[in-house]
XYZ file of N, CA and C in Angstrom:
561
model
N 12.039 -17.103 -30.067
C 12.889 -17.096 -28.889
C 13.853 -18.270 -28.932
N 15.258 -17.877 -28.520
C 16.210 -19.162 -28.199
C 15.647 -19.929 -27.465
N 16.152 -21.114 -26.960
C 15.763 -22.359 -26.247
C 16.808 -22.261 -25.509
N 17.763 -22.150 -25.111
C 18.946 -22.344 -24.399
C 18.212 -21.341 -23.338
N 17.881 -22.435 -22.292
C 17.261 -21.869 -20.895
C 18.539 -21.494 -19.876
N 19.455 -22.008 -19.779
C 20.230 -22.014 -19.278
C 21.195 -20.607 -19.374
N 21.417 -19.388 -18.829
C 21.681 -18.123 -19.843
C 22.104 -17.101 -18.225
N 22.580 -16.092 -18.492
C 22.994 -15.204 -17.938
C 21.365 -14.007 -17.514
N 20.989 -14.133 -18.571
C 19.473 -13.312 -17.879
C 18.766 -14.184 -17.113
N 18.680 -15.653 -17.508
C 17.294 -16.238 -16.553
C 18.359 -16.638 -15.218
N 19.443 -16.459 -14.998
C 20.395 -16.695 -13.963
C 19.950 -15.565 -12.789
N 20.010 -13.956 -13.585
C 20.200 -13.271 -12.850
C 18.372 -12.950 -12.371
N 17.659 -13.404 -13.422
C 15.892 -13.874 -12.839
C 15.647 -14.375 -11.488
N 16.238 -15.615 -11.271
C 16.500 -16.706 -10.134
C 16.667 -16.161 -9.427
N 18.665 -15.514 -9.345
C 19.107 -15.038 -8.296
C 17.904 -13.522 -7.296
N 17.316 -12.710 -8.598
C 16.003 -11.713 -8.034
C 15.084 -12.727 -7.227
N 14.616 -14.045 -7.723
C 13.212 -14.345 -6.831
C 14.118 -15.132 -5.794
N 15.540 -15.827 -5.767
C 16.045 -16.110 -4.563
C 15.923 -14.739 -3.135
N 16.372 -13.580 -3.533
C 16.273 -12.345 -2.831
C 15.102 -11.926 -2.415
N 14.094 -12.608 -3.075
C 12.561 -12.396 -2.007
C 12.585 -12.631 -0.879
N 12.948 -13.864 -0.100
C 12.855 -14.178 1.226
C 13.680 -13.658 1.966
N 14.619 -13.375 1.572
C 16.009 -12.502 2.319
C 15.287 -10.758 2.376
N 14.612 -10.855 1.546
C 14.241 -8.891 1.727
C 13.082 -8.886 2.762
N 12.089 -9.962 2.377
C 10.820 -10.655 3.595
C 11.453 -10.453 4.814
N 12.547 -11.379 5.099
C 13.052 -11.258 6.323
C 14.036 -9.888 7.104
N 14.816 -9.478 6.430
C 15.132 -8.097 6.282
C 13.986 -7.089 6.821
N 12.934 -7.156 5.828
C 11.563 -6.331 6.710
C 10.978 -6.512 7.630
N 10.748 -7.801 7.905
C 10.257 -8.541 9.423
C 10.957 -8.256 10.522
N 12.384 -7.891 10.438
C 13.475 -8.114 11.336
C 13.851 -6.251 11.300
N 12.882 -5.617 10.986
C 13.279 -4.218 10.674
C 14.847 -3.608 10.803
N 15.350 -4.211 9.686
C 16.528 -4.045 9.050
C 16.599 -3.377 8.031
N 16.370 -2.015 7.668
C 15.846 -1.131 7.004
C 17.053 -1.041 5.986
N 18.052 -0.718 6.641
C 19.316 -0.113 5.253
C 19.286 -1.330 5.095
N 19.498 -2.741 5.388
C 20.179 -3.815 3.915
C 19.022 -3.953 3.033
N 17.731 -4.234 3.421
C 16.637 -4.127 2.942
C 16.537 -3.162 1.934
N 17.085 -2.160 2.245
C 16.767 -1.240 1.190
C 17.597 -1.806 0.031
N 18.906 -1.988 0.207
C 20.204 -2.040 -0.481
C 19.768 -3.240 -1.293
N 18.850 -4.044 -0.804
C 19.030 -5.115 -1.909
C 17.409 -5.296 -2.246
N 16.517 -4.978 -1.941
C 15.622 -4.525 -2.294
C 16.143 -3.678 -3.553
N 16.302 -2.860 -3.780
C 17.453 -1.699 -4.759
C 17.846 -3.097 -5.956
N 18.996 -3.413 -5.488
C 19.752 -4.292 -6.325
C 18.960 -5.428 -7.049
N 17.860 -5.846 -6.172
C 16.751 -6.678 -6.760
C 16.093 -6.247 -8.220
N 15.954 -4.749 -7.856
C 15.024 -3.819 -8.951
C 15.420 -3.392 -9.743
N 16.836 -3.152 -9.736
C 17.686 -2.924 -10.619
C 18.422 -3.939 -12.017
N 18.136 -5.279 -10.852
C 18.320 -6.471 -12.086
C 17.701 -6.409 -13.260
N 16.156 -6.448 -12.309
C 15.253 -6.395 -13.841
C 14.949 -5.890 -14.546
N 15.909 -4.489 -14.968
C 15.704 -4.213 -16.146
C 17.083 -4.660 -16.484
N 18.441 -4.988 -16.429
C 19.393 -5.435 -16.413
C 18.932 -7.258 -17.353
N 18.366 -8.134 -16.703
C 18.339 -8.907 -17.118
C 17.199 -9.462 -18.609
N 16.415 -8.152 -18.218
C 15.595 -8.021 -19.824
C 16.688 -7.224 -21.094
N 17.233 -6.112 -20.376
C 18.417 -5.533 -21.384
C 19.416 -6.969 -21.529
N 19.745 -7.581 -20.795
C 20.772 -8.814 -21.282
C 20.562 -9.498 -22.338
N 19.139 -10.158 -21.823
C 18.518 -11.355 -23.331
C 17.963 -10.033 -24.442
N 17.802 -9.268 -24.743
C 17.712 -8.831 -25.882
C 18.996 -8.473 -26.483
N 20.242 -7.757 -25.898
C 21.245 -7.625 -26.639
C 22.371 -9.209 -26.830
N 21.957 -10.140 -25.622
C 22.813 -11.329 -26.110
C 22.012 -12.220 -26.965
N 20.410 -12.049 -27.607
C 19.415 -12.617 -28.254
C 19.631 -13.948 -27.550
N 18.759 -14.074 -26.022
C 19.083 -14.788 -25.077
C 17.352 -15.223 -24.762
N 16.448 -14.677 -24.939
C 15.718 -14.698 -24.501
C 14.799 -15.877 -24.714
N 14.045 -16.441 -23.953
C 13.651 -17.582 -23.752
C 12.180 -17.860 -23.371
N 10.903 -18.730 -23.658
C 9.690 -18.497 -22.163
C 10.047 -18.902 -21.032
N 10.766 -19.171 -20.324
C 11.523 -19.476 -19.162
C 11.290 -18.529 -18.427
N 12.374 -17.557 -19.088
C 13.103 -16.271 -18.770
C 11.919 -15.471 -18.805
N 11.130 -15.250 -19.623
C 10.189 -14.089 -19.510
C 8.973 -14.496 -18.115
N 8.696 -15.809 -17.911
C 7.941 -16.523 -16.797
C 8.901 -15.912 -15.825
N 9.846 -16.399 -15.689
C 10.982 -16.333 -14.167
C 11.013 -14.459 -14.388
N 11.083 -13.939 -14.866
C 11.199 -12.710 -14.731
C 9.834 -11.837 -14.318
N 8.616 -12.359 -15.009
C 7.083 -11.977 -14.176
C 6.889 -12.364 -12.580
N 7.632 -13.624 -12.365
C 7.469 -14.178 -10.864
C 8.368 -13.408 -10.463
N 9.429 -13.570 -10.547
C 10.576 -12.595 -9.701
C 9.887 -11.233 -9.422
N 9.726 -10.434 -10.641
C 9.039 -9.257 -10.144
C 7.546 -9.299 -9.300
N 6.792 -9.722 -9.642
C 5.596 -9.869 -9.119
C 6.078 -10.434 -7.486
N 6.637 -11.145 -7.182
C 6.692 -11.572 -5.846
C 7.771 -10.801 -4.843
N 8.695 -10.044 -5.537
C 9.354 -8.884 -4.950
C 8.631 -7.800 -4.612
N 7.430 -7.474 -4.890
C 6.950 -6.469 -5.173
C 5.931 -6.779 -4.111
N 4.989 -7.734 -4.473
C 3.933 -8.135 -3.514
C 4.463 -8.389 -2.006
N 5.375 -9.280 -2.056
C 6.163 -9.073 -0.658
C 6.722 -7.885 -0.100
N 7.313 -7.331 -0.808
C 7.684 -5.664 -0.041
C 6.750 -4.615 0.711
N 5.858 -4.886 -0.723
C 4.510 -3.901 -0.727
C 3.410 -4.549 1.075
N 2.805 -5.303 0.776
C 2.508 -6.426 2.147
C 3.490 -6.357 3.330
N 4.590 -6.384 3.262
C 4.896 -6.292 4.848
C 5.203 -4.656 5.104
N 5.415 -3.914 4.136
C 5.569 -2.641 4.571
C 4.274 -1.636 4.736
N 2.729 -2.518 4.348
C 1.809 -1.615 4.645
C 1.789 -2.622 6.173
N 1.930 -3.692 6.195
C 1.947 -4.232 7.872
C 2.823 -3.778 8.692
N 4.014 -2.860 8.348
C 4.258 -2.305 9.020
C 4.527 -0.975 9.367
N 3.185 -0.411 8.416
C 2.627 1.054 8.822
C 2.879 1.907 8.207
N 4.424 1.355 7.053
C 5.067 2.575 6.481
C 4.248 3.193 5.075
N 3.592 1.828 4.511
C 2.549 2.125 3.657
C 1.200 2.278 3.680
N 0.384 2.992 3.348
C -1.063 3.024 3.371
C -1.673 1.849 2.874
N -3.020 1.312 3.473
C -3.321 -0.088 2.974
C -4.353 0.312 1.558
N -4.854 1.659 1.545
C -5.488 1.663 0.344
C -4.351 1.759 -0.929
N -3.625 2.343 -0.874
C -2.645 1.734 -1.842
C -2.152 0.947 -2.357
N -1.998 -0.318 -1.464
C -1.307 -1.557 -1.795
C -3.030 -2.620 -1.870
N -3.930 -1.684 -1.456
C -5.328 -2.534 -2.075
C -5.469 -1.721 -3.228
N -5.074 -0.927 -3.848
C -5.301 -0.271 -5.185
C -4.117 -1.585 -6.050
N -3.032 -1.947 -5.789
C -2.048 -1.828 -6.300
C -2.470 -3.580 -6.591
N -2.870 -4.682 -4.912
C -3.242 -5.354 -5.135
C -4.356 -6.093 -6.078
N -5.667 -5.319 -6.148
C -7.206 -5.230 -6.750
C -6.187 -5.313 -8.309
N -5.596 -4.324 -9.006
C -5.050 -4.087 -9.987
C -4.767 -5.474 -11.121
N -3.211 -5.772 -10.091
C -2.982 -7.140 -10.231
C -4.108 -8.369 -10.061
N -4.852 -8.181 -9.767
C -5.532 -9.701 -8.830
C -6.556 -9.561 -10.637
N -6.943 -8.310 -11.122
C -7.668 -8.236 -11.812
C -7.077 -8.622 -13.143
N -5.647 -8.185 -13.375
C -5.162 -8.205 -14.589
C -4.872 -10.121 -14.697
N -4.935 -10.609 -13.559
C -4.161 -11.993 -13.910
C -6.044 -12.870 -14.077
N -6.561 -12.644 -13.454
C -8.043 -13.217 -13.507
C -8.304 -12.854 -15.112
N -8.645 -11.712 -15.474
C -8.799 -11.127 -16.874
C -7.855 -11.916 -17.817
N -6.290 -12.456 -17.702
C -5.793 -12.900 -18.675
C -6.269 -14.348 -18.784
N -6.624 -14.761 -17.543
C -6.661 -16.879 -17.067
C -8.541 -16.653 -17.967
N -8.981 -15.596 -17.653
C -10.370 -15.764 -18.413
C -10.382 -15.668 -20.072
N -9.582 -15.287 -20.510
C -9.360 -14.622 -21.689
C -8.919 -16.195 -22.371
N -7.578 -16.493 -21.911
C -6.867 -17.764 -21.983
C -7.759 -19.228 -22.637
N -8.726 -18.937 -21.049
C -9.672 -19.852 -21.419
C -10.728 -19.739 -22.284
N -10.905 -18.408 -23.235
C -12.246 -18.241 -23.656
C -11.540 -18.592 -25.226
N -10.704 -17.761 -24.882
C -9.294 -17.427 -26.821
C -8.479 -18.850 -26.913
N -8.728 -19.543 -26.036
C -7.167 -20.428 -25.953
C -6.402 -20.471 -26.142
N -5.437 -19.171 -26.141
C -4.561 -18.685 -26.605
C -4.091 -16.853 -25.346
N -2.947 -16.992 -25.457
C -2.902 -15.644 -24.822
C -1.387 -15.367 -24.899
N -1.194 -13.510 -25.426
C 0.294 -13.551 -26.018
C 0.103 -11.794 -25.027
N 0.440 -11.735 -24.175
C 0.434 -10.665 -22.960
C 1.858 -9.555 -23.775
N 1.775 -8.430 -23.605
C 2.394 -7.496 -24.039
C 2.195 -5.941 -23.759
N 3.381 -5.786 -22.391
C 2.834 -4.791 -21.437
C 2.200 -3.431 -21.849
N 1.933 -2.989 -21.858
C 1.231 -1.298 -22.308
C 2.402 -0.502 -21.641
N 2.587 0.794 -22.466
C 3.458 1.913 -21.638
C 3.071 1.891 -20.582
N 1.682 2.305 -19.689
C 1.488 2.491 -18.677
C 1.476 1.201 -17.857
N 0.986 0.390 -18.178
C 1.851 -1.081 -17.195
C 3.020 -0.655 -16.833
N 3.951 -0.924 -17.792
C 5.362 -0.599 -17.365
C 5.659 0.841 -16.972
N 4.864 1.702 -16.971
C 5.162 2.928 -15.858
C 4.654 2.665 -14.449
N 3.506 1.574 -14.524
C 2.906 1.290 -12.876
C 4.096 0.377 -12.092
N 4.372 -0.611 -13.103
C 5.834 -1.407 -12.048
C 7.026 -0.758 -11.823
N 7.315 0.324 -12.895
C 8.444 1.462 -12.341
C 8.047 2.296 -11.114
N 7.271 2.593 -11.076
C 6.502 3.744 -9.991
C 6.334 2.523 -8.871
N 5.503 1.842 -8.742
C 5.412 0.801 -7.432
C 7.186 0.329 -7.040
N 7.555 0.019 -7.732
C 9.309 -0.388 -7.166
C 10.099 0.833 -6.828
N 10.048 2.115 -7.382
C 10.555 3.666 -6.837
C 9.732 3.729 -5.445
N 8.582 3.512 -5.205
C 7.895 3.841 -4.131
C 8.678 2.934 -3.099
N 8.751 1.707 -3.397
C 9.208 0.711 -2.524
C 11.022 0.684 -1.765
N 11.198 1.278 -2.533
C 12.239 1.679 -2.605
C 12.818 2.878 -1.910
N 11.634 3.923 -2.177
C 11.931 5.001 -1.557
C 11.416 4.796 0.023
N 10.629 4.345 0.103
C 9.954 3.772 1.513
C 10.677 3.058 2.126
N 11.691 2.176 1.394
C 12.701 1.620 2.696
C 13.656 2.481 2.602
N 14.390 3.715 1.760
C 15.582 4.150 1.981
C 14.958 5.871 3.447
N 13.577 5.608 3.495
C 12.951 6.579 4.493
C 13.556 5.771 6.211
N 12.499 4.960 5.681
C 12.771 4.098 7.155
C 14.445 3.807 7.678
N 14.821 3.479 6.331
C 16.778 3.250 7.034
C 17.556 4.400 7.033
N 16.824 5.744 6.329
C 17.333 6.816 7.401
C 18.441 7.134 5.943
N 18.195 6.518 4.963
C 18.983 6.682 4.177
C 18.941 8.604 3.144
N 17.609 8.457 2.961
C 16.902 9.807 2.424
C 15.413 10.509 3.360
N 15.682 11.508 3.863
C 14.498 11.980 4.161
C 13.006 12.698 3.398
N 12.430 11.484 2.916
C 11.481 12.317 2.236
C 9.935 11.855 2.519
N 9.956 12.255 4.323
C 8.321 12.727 4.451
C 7.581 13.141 4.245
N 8.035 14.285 3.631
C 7.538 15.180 2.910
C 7.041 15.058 1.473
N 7.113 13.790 0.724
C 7.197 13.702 -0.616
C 6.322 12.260 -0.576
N 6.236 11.553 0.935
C 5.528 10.290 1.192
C 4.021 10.194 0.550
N 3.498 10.988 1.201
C 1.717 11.586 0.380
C 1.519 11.677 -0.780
N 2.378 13.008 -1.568
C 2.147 12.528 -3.067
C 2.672 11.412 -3.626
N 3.703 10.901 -3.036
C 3.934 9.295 -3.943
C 3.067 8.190 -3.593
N 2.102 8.166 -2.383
C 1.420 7.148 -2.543
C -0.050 7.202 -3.476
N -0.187 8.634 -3.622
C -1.294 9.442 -4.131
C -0.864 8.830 -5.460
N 0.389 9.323 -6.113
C 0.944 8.937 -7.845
C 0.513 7.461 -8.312
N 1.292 6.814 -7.630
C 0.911 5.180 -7.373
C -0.342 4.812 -7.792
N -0.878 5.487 -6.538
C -2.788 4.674 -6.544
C -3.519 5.036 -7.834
N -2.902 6.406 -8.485
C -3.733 6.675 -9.736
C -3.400 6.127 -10.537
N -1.627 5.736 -10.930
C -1.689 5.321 -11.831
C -1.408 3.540 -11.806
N -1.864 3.299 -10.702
C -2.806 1.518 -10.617
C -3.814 1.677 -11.149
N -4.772 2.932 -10.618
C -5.960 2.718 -10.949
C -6.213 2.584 -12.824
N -5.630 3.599 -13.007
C -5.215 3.943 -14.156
C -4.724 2.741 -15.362
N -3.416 2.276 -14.689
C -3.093 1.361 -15.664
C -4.026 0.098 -15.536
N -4.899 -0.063 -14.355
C -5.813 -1.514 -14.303
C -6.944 -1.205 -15.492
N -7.326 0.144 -15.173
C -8.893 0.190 -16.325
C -8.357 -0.038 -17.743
N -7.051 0.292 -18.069
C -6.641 0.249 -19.893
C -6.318 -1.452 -19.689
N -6.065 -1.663 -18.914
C -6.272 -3.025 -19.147
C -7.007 -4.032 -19.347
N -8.183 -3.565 -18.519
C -9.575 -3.631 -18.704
C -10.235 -3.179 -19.951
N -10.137 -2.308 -20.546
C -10.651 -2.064 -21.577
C -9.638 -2.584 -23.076
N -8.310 -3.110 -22.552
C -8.168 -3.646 -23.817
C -7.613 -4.624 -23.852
N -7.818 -5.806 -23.201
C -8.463 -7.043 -23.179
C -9.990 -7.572 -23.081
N -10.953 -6.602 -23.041
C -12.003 -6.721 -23.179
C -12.243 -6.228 -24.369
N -11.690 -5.701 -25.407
C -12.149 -5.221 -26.690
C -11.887 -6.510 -27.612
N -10.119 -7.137 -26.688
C -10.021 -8.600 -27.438
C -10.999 -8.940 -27.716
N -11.333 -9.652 -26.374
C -12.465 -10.709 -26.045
C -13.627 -10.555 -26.978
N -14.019 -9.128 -26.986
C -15.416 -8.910 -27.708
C -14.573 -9.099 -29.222
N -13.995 -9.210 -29.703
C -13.151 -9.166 -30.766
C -13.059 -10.980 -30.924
N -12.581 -11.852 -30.268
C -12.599 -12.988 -30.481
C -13.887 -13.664 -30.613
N -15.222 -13.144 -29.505
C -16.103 -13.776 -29.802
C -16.953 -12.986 -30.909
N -17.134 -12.197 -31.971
C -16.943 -11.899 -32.781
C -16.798 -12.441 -33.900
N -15.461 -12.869 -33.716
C -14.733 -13.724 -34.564
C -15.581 -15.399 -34.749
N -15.828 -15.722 -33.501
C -16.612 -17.219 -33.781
C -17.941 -17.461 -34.275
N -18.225 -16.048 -34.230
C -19.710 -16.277 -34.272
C -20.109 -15.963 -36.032
């Protein structure tokens, strides 16, 4: 990876986790269409700013850190005030939460056992953060009246929860094959 932290992707990283508190408040203040709109534009960066540092060979550990927080805290914040405010089911965003809470415990254990840890999403990871940010997304463009799809609310929280559930157990099972694989290795 370059070293030049300073870059047009970890810029547009920032500017995503600056837009957390502005979308927080946006939802608190049930302000549904800007919320949506930049909620949207938030989600849209990040694949924008991962396509940037690979075609400007920009990429940095900075950038890949600032880009896990940005997403992770856009997400957790959206997800959290919109099951507090009814529009989401709480077993979902406890499917979605449990998921996460498990995958980051599992890596800090791993970390500490391997001393070492080189994370590298699975297809289905990266189909669970596409699907959780479409949901989120679609859930505020409901509420601001932007698209009507009540009708489509049920199976998308249904899609979601399986494939949390889903992408948490392959995660589970293959960082635990590491593990049994590293200690293995020492013994």
């Amino acid at each position: 990876m370059s070293e030049r932290i300073l870059n047009l992707p970890n810029a547009i990283s920032i500017l995503r986790l600056a837009a957390v508190p502005l979308v927080a408040w946006l939802i608190l203040q049930q302000r549904w269409e800007p919320a949506c709109w930049l909620f949207l534009a938030a989600a849209v960066s990040d694949g924008i700013d991962g396509l940037l540092a690979r075609w400007l060979n920009q990429m940095t550990q900075l950038g890949a850190a600032l880009d896990s927080v940005a997403d992770k805290a856009l997400g957790v914040v959206a997800l959290v005030l919109l099951t507090q405010a009814g529009a989401i089911p709480l077993w979902v965003t406890l499917a979605i939460l449990l998921r996460d809470s498990i995958i980051v415990l599992g890596a800090l254990s791993y970390r500490g056992m391997a001393g070492h840890l080189e994370i590298h999403p699975t297809w289905l990871g990266k189909t669970h953060v596409f699907a959780e940010f479409v949901l989120l997304v679609l859930v505020l463009a409901d509420l601001a009246r932007v698209l009507d799809i009540d009708a489509w609310l049920n199976p998308l929280f249904v899609g979601v929860f399986i494939i949390a559930v889903v992408s948490g157990v392959q995660y589970v099972w293959i960082w635990g094959a590491k593990a049994r694989r590293e200690r293995a290795g020492e013994s």
